[in-house]
GROMACS .gro file of C-alpha atoms in nm:
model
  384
    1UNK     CA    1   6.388  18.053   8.028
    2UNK     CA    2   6.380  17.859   8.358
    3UNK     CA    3   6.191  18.101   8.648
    4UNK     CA    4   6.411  18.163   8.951
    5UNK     CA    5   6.417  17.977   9.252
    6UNK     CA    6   6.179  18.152   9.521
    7UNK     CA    7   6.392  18.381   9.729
    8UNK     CA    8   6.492  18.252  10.115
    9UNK     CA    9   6.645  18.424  10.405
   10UNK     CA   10   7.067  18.315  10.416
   11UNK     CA   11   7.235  18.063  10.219
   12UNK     CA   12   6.985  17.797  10.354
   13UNK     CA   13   7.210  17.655  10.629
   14UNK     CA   14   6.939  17.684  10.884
   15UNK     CA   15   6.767  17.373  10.650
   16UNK     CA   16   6.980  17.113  10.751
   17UNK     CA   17   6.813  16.993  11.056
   18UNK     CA   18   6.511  16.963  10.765
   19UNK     CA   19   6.743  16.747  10.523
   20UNK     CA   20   6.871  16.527  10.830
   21UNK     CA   21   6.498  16.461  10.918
   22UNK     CA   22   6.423  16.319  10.568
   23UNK     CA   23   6.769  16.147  10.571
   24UNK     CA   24   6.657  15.950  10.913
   25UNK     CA   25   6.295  15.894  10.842
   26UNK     CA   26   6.353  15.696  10.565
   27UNK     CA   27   6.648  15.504  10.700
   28UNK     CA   28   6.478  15.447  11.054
   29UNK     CA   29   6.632  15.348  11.372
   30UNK     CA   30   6.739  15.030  11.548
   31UNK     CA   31   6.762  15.022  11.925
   32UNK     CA   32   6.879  14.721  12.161
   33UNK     CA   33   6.774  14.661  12.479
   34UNK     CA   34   6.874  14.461  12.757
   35UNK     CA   35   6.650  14.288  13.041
   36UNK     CA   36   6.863  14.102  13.356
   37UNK     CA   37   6.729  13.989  13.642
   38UNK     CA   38   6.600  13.686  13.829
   39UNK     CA   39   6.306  13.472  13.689
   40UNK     CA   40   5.945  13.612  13.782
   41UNK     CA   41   6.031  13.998  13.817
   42UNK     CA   42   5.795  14.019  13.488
   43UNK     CA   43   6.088  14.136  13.247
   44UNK     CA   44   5.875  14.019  12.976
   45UNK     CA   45   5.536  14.143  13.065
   46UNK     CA   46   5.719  14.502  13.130
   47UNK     CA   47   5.894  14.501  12.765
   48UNK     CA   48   5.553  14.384  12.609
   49UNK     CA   49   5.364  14.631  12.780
   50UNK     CA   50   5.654  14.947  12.697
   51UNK     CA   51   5.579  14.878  12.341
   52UNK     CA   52   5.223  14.792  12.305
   53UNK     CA   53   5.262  14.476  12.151
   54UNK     CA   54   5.390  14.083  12.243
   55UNK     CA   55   5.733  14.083  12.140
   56UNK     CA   56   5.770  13.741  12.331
   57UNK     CA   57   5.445  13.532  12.504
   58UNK     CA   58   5.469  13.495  12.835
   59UNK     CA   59   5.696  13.213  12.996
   60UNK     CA   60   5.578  12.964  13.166
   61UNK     CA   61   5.797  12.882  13.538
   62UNK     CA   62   5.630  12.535  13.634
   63UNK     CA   63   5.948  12.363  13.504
   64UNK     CA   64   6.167  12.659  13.658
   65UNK     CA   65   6.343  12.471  13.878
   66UNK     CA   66   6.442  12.160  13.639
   67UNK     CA   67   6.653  12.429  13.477
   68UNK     CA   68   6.880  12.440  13.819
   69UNK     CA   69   7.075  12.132  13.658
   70UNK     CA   70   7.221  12.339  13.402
   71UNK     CA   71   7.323  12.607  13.598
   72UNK     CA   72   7.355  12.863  13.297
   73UNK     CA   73   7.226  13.152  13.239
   74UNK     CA   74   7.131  13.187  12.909
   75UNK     CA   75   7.189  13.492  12.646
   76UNK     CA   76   6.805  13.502  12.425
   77UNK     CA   77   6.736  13.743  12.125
   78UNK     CA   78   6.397  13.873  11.989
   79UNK     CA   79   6.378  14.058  11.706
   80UNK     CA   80   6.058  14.308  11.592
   81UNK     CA   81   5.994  14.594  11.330
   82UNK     CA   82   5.783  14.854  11.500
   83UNK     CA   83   5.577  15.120  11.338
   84UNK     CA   84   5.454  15.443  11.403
   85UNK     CA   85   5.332  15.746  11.210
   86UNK     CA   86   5.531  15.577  10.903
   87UNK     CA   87   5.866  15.570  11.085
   88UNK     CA   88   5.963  15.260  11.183
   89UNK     CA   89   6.248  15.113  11.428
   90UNK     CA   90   6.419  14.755  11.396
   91UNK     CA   91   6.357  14.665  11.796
   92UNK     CA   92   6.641  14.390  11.916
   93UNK     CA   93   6.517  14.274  12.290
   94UNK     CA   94   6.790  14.074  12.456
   95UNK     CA   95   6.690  13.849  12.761
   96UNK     CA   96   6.885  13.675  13.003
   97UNK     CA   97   6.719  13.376  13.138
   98UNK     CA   98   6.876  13.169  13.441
   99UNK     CA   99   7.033  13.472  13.624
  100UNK     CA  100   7.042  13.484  14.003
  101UNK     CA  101   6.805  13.173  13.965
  102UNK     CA  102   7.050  12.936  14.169
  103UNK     CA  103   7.163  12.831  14.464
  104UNK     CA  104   7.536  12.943  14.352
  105UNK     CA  105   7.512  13.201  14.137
  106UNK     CA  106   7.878  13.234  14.124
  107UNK     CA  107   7.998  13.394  13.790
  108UNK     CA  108   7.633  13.369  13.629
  109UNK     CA  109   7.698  13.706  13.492
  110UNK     CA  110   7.983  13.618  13.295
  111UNK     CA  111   7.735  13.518  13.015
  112UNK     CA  112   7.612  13.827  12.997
  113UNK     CA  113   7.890  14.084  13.025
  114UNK     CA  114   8.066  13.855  12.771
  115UNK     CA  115   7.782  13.887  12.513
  116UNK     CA  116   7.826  14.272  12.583
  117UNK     CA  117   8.194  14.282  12.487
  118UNK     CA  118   8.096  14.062  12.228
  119UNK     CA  119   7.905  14.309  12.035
  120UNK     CA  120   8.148  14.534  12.048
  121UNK     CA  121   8.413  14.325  11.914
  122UNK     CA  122   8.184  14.205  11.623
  123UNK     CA  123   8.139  14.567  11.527
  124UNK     CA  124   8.490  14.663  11.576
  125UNK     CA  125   8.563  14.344  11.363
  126UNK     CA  126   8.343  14.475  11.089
  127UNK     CA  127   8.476  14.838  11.055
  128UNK     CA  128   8.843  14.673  11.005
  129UNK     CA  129   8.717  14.519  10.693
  130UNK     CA  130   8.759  14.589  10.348
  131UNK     CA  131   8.370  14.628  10.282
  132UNK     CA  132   8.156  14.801  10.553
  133UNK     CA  133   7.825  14.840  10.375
  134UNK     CA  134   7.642  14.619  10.546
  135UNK     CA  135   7.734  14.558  10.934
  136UNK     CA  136   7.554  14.365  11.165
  137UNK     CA  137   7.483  14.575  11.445
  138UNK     CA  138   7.390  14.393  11.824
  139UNK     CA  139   7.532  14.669  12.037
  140UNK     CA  140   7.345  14.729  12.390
  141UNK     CA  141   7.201  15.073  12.387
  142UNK     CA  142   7.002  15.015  12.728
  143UNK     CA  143   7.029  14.775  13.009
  144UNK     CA  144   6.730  14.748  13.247
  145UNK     CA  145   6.854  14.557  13.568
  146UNK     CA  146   6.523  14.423  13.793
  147UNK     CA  147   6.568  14.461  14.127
  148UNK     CA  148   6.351  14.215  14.327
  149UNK     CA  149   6.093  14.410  14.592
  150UNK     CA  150   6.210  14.294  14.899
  151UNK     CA  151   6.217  14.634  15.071
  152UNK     CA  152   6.521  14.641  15.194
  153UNK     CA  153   6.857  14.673  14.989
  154UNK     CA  154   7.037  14.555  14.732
  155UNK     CA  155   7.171  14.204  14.716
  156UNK     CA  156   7.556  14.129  14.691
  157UNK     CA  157   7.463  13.966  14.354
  158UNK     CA  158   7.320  14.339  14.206
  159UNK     CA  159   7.609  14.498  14.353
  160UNK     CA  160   7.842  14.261  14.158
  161UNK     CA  161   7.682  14.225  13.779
  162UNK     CA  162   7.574  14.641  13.822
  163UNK     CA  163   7.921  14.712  13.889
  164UNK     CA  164   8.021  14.543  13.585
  165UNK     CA  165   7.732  14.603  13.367
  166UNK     CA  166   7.772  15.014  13.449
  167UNK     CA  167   8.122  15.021  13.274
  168UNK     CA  168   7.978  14.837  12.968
  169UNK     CA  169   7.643  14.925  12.873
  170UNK     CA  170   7.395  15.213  12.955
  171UNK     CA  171   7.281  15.057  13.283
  172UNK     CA  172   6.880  15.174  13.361
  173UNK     CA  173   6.785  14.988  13.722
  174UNK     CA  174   6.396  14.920  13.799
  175UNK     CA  175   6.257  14.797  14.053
  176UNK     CA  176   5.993  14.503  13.973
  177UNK     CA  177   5.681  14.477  14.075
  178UNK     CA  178   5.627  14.807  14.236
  179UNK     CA  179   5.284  14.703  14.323
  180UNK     CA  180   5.358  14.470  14.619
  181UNK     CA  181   5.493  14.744  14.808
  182UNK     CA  182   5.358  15.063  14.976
  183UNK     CA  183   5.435  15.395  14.889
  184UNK     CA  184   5.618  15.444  15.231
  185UNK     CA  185   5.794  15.128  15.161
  186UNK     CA  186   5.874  15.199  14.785
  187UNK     CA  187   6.020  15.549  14.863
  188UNK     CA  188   6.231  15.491  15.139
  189UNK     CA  189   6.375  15.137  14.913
  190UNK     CA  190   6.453  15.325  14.653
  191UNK     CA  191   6.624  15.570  14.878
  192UNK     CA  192   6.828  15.262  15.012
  193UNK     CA  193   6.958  15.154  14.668
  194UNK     CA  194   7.054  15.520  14.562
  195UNK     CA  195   7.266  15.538  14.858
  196UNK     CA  196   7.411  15.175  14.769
  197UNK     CA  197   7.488  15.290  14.410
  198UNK     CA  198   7.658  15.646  14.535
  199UNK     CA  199   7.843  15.456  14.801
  200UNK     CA  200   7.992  15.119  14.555
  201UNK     CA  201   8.036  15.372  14.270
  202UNK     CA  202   7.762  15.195  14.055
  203UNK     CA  203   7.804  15.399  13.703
  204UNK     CA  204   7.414  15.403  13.558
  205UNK     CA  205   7.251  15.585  13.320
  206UNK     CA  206   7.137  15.962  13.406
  207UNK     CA  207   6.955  16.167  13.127
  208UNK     CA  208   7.154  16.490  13.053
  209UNK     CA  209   7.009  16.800  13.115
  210UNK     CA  210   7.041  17.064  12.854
  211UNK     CA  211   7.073  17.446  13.010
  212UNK     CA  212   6.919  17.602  12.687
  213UNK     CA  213   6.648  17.413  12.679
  214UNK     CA  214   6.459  17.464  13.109
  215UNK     CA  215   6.158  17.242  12.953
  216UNK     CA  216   6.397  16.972  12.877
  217UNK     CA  217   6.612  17.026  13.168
  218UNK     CA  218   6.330  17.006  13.406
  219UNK     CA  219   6.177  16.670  13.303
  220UNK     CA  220   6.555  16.511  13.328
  221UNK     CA  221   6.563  16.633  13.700
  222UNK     CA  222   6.182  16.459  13.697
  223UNK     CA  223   6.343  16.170  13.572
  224UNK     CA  224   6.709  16.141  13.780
  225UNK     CA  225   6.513  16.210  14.103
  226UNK     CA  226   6.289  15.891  13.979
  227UNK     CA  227   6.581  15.664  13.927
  228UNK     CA  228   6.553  15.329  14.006
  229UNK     CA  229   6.223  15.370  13.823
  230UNK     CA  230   5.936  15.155  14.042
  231UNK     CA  231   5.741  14.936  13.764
  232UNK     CA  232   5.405  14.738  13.717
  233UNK     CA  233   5.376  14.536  13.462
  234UNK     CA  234   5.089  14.446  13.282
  235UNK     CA  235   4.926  14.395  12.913
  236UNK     CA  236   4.548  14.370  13.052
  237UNK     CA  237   4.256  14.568  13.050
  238UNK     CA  238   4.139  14.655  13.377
  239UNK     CA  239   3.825  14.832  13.440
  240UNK     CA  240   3.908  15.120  13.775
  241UNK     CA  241   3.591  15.185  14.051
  242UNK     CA  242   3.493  15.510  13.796
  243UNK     CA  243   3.475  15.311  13.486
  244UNK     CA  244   3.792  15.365  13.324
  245UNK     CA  245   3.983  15.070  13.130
  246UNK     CA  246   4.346  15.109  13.187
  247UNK     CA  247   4.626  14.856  13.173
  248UNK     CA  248   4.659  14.756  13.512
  249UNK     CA  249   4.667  14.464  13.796
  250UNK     CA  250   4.329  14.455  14.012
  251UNK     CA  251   4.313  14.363  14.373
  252UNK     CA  252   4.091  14.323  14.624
  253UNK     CA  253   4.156  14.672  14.693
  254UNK     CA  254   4.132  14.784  14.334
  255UNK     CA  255   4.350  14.847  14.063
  256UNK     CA  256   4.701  14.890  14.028
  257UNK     CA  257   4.752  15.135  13.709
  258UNK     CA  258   5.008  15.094  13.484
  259UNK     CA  259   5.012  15.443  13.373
  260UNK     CA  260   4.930  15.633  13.652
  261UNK     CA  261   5.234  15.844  13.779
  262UNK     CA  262   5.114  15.819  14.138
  263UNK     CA  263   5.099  15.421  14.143
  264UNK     CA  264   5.464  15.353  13.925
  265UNK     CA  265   5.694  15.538  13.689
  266UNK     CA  266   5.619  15.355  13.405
  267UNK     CA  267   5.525  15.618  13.216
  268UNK     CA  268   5.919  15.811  13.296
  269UNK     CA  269   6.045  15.488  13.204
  270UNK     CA  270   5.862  15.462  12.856
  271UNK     CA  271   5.984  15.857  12.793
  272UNK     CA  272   6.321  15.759  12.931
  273UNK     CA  273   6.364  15.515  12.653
  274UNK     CA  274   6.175  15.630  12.394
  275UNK     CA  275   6.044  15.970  12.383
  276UNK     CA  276   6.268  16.166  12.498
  277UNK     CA  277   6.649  16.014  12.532
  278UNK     CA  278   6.619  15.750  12.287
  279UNK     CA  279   6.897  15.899  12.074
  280UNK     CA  280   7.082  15.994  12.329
  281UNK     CA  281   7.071  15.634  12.468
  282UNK     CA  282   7.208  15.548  12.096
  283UNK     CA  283   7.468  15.799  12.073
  284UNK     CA  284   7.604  15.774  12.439
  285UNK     CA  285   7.689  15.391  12.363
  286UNK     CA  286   7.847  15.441  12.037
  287UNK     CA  287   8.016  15.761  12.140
  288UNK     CA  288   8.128  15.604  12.527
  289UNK     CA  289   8.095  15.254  12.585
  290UNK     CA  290   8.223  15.105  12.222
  291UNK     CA  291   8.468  15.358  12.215
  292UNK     CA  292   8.613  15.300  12.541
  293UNK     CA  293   8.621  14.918  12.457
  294UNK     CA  294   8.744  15.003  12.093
  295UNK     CA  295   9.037  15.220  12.287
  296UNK     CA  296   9.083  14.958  12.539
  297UNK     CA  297   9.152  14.648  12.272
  298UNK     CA  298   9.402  14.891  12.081
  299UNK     CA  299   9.641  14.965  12.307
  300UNK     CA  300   9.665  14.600  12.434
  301UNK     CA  301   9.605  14.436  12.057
  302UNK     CA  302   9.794  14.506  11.724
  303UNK     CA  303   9.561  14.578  11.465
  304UNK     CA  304   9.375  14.302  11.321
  305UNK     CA  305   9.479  14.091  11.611
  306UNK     CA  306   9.170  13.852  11.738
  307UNK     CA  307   9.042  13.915  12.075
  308UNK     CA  308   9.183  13.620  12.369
  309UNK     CA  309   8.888  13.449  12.477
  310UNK     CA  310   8.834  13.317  12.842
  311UNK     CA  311   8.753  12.993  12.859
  312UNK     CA  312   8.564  13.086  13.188
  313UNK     CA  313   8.220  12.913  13.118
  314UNK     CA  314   8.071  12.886  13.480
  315UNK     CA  315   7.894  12.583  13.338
  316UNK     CA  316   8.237  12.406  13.251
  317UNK     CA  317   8.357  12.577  13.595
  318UNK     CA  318   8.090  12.417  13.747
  319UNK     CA  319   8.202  12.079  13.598
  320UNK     CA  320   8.582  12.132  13.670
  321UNK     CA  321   8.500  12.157  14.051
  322UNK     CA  322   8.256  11.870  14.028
  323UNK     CA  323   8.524  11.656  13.898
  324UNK     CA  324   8.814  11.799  14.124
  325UNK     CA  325   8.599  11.707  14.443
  326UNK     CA  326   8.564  11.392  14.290
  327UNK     CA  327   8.916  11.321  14.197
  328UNK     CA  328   9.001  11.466  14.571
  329UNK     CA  329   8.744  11.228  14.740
  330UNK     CA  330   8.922  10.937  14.532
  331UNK     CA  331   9.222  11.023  14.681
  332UNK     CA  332   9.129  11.002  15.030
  333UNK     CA  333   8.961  10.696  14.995
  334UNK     CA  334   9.276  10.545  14.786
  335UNK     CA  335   9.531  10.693  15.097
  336UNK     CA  336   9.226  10.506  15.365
  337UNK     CA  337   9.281  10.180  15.202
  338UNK     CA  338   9.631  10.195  15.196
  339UNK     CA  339   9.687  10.277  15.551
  340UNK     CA  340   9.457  10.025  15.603
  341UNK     CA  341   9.620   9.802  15.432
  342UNK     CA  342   9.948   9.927  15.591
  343UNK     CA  343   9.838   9.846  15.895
  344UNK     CA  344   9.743   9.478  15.803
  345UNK     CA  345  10.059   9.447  15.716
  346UNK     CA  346  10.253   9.587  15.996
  347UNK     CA  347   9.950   9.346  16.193
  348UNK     CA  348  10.041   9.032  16.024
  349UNK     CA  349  10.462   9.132  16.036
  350UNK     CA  350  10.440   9.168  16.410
  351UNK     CA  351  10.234   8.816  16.481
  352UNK     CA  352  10.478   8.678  16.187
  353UNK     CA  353  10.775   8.793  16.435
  354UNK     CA  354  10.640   8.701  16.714
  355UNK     CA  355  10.519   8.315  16.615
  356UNK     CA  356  10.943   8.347  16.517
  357UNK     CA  357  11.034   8.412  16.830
  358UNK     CA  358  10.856   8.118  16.998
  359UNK     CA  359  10.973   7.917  16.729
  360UNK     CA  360  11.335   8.028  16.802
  361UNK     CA  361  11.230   8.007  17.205
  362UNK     CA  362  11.111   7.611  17.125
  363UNK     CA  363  11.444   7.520  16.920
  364UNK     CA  364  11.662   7.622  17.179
  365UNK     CA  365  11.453   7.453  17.447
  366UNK     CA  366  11.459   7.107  17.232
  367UNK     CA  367  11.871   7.193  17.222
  368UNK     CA  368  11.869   7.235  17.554
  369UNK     CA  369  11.717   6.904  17.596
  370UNK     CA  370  11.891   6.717  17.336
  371UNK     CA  371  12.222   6.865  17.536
  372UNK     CA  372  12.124   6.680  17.851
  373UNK     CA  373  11.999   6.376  17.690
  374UNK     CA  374  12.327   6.375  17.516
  375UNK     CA  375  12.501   6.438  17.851
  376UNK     CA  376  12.335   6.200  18.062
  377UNK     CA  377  12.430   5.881  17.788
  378UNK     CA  378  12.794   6.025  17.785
  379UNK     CA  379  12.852   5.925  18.164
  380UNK     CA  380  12.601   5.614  18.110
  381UNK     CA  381  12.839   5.500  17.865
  382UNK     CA  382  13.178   5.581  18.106
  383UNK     CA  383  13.033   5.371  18.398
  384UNK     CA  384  13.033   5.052  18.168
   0.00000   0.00000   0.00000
């Protein structure tokens, strides 16, 4: 006879949370993140250094500018399996090179925000078919926008691709290379582009804050009132003036830390996305952002419908100007040589008219004469 099972307090609801544990530890996670910003604001260095490991080597910008002929910006994808304490997390890092890097950076986020809406159509695409076992899964879960240091606000550029990137896509801003500017300076910047996202209505991300849990509550308000998180940078060892080896940037005046809350908020940042709101990062994209663009497509689409694409490439745009300025400068110079040639004309009917009229003035003046001549024999002729 089988021995009972050990007596527990209830019916054993209270275990789930246990059973949902195992369930996700084995399964994992996957999490997609977004870098944008210009060239040189260290997007790569910072995602490196936020997960201990090169995901991508280091670019190199000495042939940065022989990409201005293109005038694309370009939509990358790394992939990585990450590891820790036997849980692991499929990593998807998506980059943006070529943004904000031109002259006329008209419609250079198009790229991007169309990549967004991509995703979500792929998905949406996948969950109207037949078999859903296996779906490929691209969704943004996090967006980190670089702001460039320059100490004074945002550009019309951020404005424009935040404003479009907020409604899409959990939208984190940072601002790069924290390490070039003082604390005075830092603080009252990042007081400047708070005020610039309250007054264009820039939606970003903000960490909820949970009133059962004050612990929890009180490192979101930690976090909000750190928002646009100040960043260095860096996947070398340093050694500080008291002997320490940190990750960090040294100076003449000594050493930037990466990690040290009173230099940059990296270390919010890394709890931001990973520690602490990682999930909710997850959850707040499936639950909001692809379900507002799910909602969105269905009441303008019948079901199954494909999705109308905009042929709105800036790169062909680019090329359809190029070639209307051209046609229009053809044109011109076509309408210059005919008047040109209109007025040769109207030149050579004028001295044609008038090289008539003498010829008309000479005939009459040889009838004339012929008239006398004629004359004068007539009464030669009566005399005889």
């Amino acid at each position: 006879m089988a021995s009972p099972a050990p007596a527990t307090d209830g019916i054993g609801i209270a275990n789930l949370p246990n059973q949902r544990h195992k369930i996700v530890a084995k399964r994992g996670a996957h999490f997609t993140i977004m870098v944008v910003g210009e060239s040189g604001l260290g997007k790569t260095t910072l995602i490196n250094t936020l997960f201990s490991t090169e995901l991508s080597p280091p670019k190199s910008y000495n042939r940065r500018h022989h990409k201005q002929l293109d005038k694309l910006t370009e939509v990358e994808i790394i992939k990585a399996e990450l590891e820790e304490k036997q849980f692991k997390v499929k990593l998807t890092v998506i980059d943006t090179p070529g943004f904000g890097d031109y002259v006329n950076n008209r419609d250079s986020w198009l790229p991007i925000v169309e990549f967004i809406d991509d995703q979500h159509e792929a998905y949406m695409r996948q969950e109207q078919q037949p078999q859903r076992s296996e779906k490929t899964d691209l969704r943004v879960h996090a967006c980190l926008y670089f702001i460039r240091p320059t100490g004074h606000t945002l550009k019309p550029l951020d404005i424009e691709i935040m404003k479009r990137l907020g409604t899409r896509v959990n939208l984190i801003p940072v601002v790069a290379k924290a390490d070039t500017l003082t604390q005075h300076d830092l603080q009252l910047f990042k007081k400047r582009i708070r005020e610039v996202i309250a007054a264009q209505g820039i939606r970003i991300y903000t960490p909820p804050i949970e009133p059962d849990d004050e612990a929890g509550a009180e490192h979101a308000r930690i976090l909000i009132d750190a928002i646009p998180f100040s960043i260095i940078g860096s996947t070398e060892d340093v050694k500080t003036p008291d002997g320490r080896v940190v990750k960090g940037r040294e100076y003449i005046w000594g050493v930037a830390e990466v990690e040290n809350e009173n230099h940059c908020d990296f270390k919010k940042l890394r709890s931001l996305l990973i520690r602490t709101h990682m999930l909710d990062l997850i959850s707040t994209s499936e639950e909001l952002h692809y379900e507002n663009y799910r909602q969105q497509q269905m009441e303008t689409r019948k079901f199954g419908e494909p999705k109308v694409k905009k042929l709105e490439n800036p790169k062909f745009k680019e090329e359809e100007e190029s070639l209307r300025r051209k046609f229009t400068e053809q044109v011109k110079a076509e309408e210059a040589r005919f008047r040109r040639w209109e007025q040769q004309l109207i030149a050579e009917r004028d001295r044609l008219n008038k090289d008539l009229e003498i010829a008309h003035s000479a005939i009459k003046q040889l009838e004339a004469e012929l008239d006398a001549l004629q004359a004068g024999y007539g009464r030669t002729t009566g005399r005889r």
